[in-house]
XYZ file of C-alpha atoms in Angstrom:
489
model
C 89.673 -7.243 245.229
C 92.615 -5.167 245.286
C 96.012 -5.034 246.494
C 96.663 -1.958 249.630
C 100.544 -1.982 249.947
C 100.788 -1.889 254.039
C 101.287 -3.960 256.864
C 98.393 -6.833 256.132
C 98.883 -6.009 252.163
C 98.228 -9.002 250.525
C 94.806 -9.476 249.102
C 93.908 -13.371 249.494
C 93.941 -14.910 246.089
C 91.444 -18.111 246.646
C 92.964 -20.189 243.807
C 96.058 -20.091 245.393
C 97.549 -22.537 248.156
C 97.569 -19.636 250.807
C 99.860 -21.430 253.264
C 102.492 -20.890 250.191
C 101.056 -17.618 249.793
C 102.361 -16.691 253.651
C 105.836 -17.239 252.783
C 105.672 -15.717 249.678
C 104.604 -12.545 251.126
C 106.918 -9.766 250.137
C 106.042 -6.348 251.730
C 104.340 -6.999 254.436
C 103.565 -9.770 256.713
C 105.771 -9.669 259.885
C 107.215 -13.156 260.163
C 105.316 -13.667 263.520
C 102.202 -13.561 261.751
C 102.971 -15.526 259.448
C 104.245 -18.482 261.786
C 101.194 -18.057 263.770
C 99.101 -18.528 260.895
C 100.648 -21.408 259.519
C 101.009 -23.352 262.715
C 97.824 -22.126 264.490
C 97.878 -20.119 267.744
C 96.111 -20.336 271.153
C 92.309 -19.713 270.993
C 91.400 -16.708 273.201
C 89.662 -18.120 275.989
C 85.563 -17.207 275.549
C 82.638 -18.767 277.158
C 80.867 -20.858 274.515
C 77.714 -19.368 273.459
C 74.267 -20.499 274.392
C 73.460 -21.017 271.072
C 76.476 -23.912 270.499
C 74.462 -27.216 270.960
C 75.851 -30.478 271.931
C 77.189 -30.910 268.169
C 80.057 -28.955 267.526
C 79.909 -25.980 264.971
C 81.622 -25.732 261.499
C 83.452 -22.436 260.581
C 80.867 -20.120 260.314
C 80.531 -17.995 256.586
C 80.529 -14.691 258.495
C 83.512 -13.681 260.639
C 85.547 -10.915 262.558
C 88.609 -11.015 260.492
C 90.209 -7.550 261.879
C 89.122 -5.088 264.670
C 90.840 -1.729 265.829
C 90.369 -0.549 269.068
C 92.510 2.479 269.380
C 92.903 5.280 266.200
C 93.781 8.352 265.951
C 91.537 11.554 267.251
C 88.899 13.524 265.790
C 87.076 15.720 267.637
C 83.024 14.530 268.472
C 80.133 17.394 267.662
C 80.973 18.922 271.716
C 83.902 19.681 270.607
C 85.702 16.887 272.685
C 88.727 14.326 271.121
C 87.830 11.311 270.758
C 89.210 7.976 268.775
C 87.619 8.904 265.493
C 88.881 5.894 263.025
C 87.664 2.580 265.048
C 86.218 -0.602 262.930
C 85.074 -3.963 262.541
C 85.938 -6.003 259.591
C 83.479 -8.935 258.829
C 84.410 -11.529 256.276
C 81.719 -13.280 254.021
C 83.429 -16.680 252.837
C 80.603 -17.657 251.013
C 79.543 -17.782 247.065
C 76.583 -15.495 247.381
C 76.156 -12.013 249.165
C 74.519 -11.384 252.631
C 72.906 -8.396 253.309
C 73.613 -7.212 256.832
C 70.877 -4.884 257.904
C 69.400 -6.238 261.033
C 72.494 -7.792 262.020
C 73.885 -7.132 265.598
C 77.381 -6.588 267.340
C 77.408 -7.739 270.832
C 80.160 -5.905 272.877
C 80.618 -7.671 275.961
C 82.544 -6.172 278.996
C 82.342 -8.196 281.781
C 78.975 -9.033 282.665
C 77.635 -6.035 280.608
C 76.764 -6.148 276.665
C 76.105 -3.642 274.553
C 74.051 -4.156 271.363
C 74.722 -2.138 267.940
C 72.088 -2.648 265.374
C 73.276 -2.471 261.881
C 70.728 -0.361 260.458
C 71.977 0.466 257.296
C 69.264 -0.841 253.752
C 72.221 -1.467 251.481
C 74.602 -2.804 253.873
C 76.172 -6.078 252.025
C 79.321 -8.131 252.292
C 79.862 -9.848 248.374
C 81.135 -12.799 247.871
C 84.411 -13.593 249.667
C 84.850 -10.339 250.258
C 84.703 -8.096 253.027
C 82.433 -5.092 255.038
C 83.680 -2.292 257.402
C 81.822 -1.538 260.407
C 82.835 2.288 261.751
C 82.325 2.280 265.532
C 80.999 5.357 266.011
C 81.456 7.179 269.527
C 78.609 9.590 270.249
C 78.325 12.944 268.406
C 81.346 11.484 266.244
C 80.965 12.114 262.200
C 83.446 11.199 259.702
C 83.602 10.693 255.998
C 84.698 7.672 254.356
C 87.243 10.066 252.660
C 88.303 10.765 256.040
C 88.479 7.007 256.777
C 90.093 5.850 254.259
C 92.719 8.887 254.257
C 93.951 7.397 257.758
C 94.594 3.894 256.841
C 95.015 4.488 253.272
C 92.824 2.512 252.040
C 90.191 2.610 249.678
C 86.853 1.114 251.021
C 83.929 1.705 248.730
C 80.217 3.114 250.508
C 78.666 -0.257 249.696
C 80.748 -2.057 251.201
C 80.854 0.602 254.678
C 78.406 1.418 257.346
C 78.978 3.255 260.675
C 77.698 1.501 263.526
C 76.481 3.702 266.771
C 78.212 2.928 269.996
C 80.251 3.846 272.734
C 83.483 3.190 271.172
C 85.528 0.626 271.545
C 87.606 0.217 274.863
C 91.875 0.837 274.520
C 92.093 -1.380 277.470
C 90.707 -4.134 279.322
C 89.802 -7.349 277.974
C 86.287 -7.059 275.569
C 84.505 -9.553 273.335
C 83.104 -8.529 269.853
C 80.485 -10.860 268.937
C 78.647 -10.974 265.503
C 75.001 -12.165 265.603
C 71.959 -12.134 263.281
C 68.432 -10.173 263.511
C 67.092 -12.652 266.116
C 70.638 -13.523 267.778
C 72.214 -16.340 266.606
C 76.093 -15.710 267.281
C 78.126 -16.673 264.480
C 81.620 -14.745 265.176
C 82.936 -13.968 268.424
C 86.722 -11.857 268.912
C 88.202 -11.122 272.180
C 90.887 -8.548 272.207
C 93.291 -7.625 275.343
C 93.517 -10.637 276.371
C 95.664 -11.631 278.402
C 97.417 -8.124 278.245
C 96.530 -5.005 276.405
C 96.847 -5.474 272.668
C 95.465 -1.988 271.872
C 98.130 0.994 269.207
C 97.162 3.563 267.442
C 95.968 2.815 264.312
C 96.767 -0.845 264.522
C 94.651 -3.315 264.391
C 94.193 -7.131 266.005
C 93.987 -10.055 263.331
C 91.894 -12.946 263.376
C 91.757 -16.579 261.938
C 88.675 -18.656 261.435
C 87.997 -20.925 264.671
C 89.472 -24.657 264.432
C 87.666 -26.116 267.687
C 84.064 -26.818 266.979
C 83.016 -22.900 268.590
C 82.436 -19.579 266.926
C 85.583 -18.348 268.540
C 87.828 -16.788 266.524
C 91.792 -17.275 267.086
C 93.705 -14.264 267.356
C 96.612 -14.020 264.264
C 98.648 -11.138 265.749
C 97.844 -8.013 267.159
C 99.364 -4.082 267.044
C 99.173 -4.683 263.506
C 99.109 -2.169 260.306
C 95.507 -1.780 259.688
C 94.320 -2.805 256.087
C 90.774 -2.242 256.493
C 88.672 -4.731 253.808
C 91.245 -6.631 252.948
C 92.153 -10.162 254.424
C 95.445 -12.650 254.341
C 95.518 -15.642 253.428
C 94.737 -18.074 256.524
C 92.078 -15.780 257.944
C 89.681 -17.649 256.291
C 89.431 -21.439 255.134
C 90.507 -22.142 251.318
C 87.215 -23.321 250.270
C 84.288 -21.559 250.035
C 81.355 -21.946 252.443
C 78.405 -23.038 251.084
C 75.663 -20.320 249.675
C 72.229 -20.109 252.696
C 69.691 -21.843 251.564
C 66.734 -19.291 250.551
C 62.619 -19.636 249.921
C 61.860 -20.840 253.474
C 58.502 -20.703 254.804
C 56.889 -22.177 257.746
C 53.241 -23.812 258.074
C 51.901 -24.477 261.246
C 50.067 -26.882 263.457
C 48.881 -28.009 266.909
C 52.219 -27.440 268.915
C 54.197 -27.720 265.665
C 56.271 -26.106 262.737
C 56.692 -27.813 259.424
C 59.659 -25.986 257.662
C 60.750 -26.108 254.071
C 63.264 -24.227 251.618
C 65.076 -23.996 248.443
C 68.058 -26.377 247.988
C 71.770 -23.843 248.846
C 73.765 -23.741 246.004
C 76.613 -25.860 245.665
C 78.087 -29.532 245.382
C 78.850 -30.188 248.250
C 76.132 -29.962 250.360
C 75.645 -32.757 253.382
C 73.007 -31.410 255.392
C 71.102 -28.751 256.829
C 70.273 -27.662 260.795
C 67.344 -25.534 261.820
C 67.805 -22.465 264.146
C 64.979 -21.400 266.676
C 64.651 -18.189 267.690
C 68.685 -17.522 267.672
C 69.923 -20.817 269.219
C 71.158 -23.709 267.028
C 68.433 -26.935 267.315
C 69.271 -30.618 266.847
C 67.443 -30.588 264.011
C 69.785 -31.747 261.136
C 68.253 -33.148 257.905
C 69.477 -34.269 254.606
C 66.326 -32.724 252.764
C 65.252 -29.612 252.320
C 62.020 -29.632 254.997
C 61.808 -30.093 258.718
C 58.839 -30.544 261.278
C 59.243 -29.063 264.516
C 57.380 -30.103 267.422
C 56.799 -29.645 271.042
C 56.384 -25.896 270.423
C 53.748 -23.649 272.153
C 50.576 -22.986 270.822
C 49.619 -18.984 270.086
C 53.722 -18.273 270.640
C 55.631 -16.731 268.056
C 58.600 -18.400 267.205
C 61.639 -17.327 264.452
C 63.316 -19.804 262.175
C 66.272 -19.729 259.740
C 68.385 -23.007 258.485
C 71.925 -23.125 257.668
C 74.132 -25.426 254.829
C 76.653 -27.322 255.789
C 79.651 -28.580 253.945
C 81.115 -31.969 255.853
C 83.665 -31.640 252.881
C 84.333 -27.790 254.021
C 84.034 -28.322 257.717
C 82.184 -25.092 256.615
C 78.368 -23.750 257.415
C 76.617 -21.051 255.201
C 74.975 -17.813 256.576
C 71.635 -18.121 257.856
C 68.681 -18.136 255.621
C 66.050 -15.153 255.781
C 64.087 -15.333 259.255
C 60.696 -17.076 259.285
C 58.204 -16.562 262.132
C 55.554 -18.894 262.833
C 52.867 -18.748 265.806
C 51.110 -22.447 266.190
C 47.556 -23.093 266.340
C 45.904 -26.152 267.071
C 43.919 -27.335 263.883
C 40.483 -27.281 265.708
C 40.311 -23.933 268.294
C 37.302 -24.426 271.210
C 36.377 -22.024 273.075
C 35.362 -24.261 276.491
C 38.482 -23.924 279.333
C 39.464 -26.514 281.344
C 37.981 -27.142 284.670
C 40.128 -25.511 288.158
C 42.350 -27.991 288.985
C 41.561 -29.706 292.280
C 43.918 -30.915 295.606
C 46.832 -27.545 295.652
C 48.499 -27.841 298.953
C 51.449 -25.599 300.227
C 54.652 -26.431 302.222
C 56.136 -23.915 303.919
C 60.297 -23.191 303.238
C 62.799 -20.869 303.737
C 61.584 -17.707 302.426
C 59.669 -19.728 299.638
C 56.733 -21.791 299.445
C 56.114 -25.227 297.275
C 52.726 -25.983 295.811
C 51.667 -29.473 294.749
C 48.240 -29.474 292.780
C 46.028 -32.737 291.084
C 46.457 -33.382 287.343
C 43.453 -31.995 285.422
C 41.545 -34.727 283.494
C 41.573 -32.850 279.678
C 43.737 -34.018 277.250
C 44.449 -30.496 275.658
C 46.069 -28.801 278.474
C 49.039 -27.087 277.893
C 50.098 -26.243 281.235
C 49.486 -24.163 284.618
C 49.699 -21.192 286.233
C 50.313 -20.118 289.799
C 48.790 -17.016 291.308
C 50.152 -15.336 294.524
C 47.661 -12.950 296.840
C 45.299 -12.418 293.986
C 47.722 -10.762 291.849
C 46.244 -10.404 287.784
C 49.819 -11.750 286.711
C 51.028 -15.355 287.406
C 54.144 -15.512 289.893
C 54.743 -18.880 287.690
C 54.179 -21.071 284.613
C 54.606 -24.207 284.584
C 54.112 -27.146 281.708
C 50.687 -30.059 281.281
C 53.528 -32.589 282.471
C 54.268 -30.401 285.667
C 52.246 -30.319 288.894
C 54.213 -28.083 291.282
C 56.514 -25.220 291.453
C 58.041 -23.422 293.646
C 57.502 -19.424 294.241
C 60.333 -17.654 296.141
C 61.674 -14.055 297.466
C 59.570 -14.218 300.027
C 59.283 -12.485 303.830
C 59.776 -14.892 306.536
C 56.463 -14.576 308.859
C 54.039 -13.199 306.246
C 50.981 -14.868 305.081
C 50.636 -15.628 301.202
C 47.375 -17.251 299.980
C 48.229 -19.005 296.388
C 45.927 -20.056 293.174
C 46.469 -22.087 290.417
C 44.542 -22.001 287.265
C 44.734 -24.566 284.046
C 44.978 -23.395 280.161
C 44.698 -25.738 276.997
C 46.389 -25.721 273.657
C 43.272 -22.988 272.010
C 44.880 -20.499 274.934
C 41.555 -20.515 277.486
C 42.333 -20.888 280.698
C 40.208 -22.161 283.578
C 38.979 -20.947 287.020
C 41.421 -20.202 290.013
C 41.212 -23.229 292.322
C 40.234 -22.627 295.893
C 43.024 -20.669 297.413
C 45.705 -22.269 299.743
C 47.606 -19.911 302.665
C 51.177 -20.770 303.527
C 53.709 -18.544 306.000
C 57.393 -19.067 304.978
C 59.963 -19.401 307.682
C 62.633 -17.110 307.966
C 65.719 -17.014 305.953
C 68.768 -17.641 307.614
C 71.312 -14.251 306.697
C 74.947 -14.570 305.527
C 77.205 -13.288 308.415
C 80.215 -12.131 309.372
C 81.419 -11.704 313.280
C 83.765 -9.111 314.327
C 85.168 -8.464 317.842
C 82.914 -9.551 320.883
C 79.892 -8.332 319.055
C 77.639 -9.719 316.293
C 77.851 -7.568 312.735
C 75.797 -9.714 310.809
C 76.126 -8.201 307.084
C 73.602 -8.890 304.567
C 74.700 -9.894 301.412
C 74.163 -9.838 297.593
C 73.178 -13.246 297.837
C 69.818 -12.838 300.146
C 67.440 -13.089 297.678
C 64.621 -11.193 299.438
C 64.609 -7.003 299.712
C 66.558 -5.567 303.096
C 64.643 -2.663 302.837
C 61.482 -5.095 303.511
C 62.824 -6.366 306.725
C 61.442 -4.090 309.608
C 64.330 -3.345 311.497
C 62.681 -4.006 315.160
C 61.200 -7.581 314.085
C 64.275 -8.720 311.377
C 65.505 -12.239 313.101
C 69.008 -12.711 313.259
C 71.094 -16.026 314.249
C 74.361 -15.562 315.748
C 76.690 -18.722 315.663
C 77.867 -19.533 319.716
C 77.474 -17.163 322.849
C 77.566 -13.734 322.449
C 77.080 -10.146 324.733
C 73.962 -8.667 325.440
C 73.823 -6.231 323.028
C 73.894 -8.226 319.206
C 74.514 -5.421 316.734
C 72.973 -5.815 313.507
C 73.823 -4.162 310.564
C 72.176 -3.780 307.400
C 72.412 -1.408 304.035
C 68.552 -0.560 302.735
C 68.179 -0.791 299.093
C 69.141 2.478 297.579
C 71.048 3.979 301.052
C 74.295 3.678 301.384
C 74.474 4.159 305.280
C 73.467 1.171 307.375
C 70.022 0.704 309.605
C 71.226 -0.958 313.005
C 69.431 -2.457 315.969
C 70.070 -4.372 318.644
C 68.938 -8.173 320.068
C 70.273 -10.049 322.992
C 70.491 -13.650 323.371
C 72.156 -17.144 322.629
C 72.403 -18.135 318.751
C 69.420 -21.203 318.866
């Protein structure tokens, strides 16, 4: 790697002790950095991914080492000026290169996420060594000569892809997150949090997590950006191990049996097994696995990851499997209807009990509502009930259930029950000396289904004659009202 003489200069040097290295920094490193590196700083508070089983994570190869969020302007293809220089630096502290196509960014605002597919064939990070991700606003196009003329740096094509998005946000808090082809979230990076953290040009520094997560801890922010280069403390001294690589999948009744090449390296402890891009508890010391309890005629993805105890350290994932079990012996005879469904009538919901059916290969159940060709529920061979909900209080619903086995036929409907679902009592709020009872988010049937003439309302204590009710339809933003008289029951 080389050496870019700005404000995050130093090119890490792996051989060397790089907690020394911070103090021996020369032309660059503000001293704040450098103390927060050394001593550690406060994790960003981030909402553990799905993905992070009960058994806490090592450092993951691939991380966010550097994002900027705010650059200077360029103007798009309409003509309009937008941020024009905005990346993501990933860091691959491994031994062996990992192509990236395939790969995803997750930008998370809120409640929203965005997802950027990289989509470039080439696109691969080296061996501790680094990638640039241009986020690319729409209708934006820029050179890497460009690029690299407003940071002065000098990132090579191979090593540079531009990655189709919105942009990224100069203020409010976001969350960058890393993840693979079928979603496994390996880096996550929050930035302007808890204030803005956003300058022109500058960029936000990260150091690998040190808590078990795939959080990473911000460094320093409103930093000199050095895109592909990293300091030393960004990313543990050792390397991570090398994925492991040859693994294929054969397939059973219900099952997986996985196996791969050994990852290269000395210090390998074990391996874990991802399913479809969520961490198992599948941890082995050999190189094969066997996973059960999976679905028959269901495709399912697979990778597995090295770990390093020695490291604290986990490789990339392998290349992606997928696997779709059988059972060894397919029949073509379904299971007979099962027998005894009964409903009981709820709150705007309705809970059918059925009888266990008597073949050993069933793999579960499904519930039908008013005939419909698609199952309002699924249940598993183990289960025999469920519960089908957002339903209108009053109405009658007649419900089926049907069996399938493991070869995917499926029986008869049983005979069909009828059940008519009370009411559901409505959030409210009372204002003066009349009723405004205001339906919420949290009713979990349609307003706009509610006839306005026959919609039951309860009123807590005595009120006037005249109960107004008030209501928003879906889609309208002025309210349907009506009137009722009466004592709340």
């Amino acid at each position: 790697m080389q050496e870019h003489h700005s404000g995050r200069s130093t090119i890490m040097n792996m051989k060397e002790n790089p907690m020394r290295s911070l103090f021996s920094l020369k032309n660059g490193l503000p001293l704040p950095l450098a103390c927060m590196l050394l001593l550690g700083s406060a994790i960003v508070p981030a909402s553990r991914p799905a993905e992070a089983a009960a058994e806490p994570l090592p450092v993951p190869a691939l991380t966010i080492t550097e994002l900027v969020a705010d650059s200077a302007n360029t103007n798009n293809a309409s003509g309009a000026s937008v941020d024009g220089y905005e990346f993501i630096e990933i860091y691959n502290n491994s031994g062996s290169a990992v192509p990236l196509k395939g790969y995803k960014i997750l930008y998370i605002n809120g409640s929203s996420t965005s997802t950027w597919t990289l989509d470039k064939e080439d696109l691969t990070v080296p061996p501790r060594d680094t990638a640039v991700l241009w986020v690319k606003s729409p209708g934006l196009s820029v050179s890497l000569d460009a690029f690299n003329a407003n940071y002065g740096s000098s990132v090579t094509p191979d090593k540079f892809s531009g990655l189709s998005g919105q942009g990224l946000a100069n203020s409010g808090a976001r969350t960058v997150v890393l993840a693979t082809y079928d979603g496994l979230q390996l880096s996550s990076a929050t930035y302007n949090v808890p204030t803005n953290e956003t300058a022109m040009n500058q960029s936000i520094v990260y150091q690998y997590p040190a808590d078990g997560t795939n959080v990473m801890r911000k460094a320093a922010s409103k930093q000199t950006a050095t895109p592909g280069t990293i300091l030393p403390g960004q990313a543990p001294e050792a390397a991570a191990p090398s994925a492991p690589s040859g693994l294929t999948a054969a397939t059973g009744d219900r099952e997986a049996q996985l196996s791969w090449t050994p990852a290269s390296g000395s210090d390998i402890s074990r391996y874990r097994v991802v399913m479809n891009g969520a961490f198992t508890d599948i941890v082995t010391t050999g190189t094969s696995a066997r996973v059960t309890g999976l679905t028959n005629f269901k495709e399912y993805s697979f990778s597995v990851v090295a770990i390093s105890d020695t490291a604290g350290q986990m490789s990339a994932p392998s290349a992606i499997v997928k696997a779709r079990p059988e059972p060894d012996v397919i029949d073509s005879v379904p299971p007979q209807a099962p027998n005894g469904l009964a409903a009981t009538a709820g709150q705007g919901q309705v809970t059918l009990t059925w009888s266990p059916n008597p073949e050993p290969d069933v793999a579960g159940y499904r519930v039908y509502k008013d005939g419909a060709a698609a199952p309002s529920a699924t249940v598993n061979a183990s289960t025999y009930s469920a519960v089908v909900g957002s339903l209108t209080g009053g109405l009658s619903y007649s419900f089926q259930v049907t069996a399938f086995d493991a070869s995917g036929n499926e029986s008869a409907k049983s005979s069909a029950v009828t059940a008519v679902p009370q009411h559901q009592r409505l959030t409210q709020e009372e204002t003066g000396s009349a009723c405004r009872a205001i339906f919420r988010s949290t009713i979990s049937f349609s307003m706009s289904a509610l006839p306005v003439r026959s919609s039951p309302v309860y009123c807590r204590g005595s009120y006037p004659k005249a109960c107004i009710i008030t209501r928003t339809r879906t889609g309208s933003s002025s309210p349907a009202t009506a009137t009722t008289g009466g004592r709340a029951p």
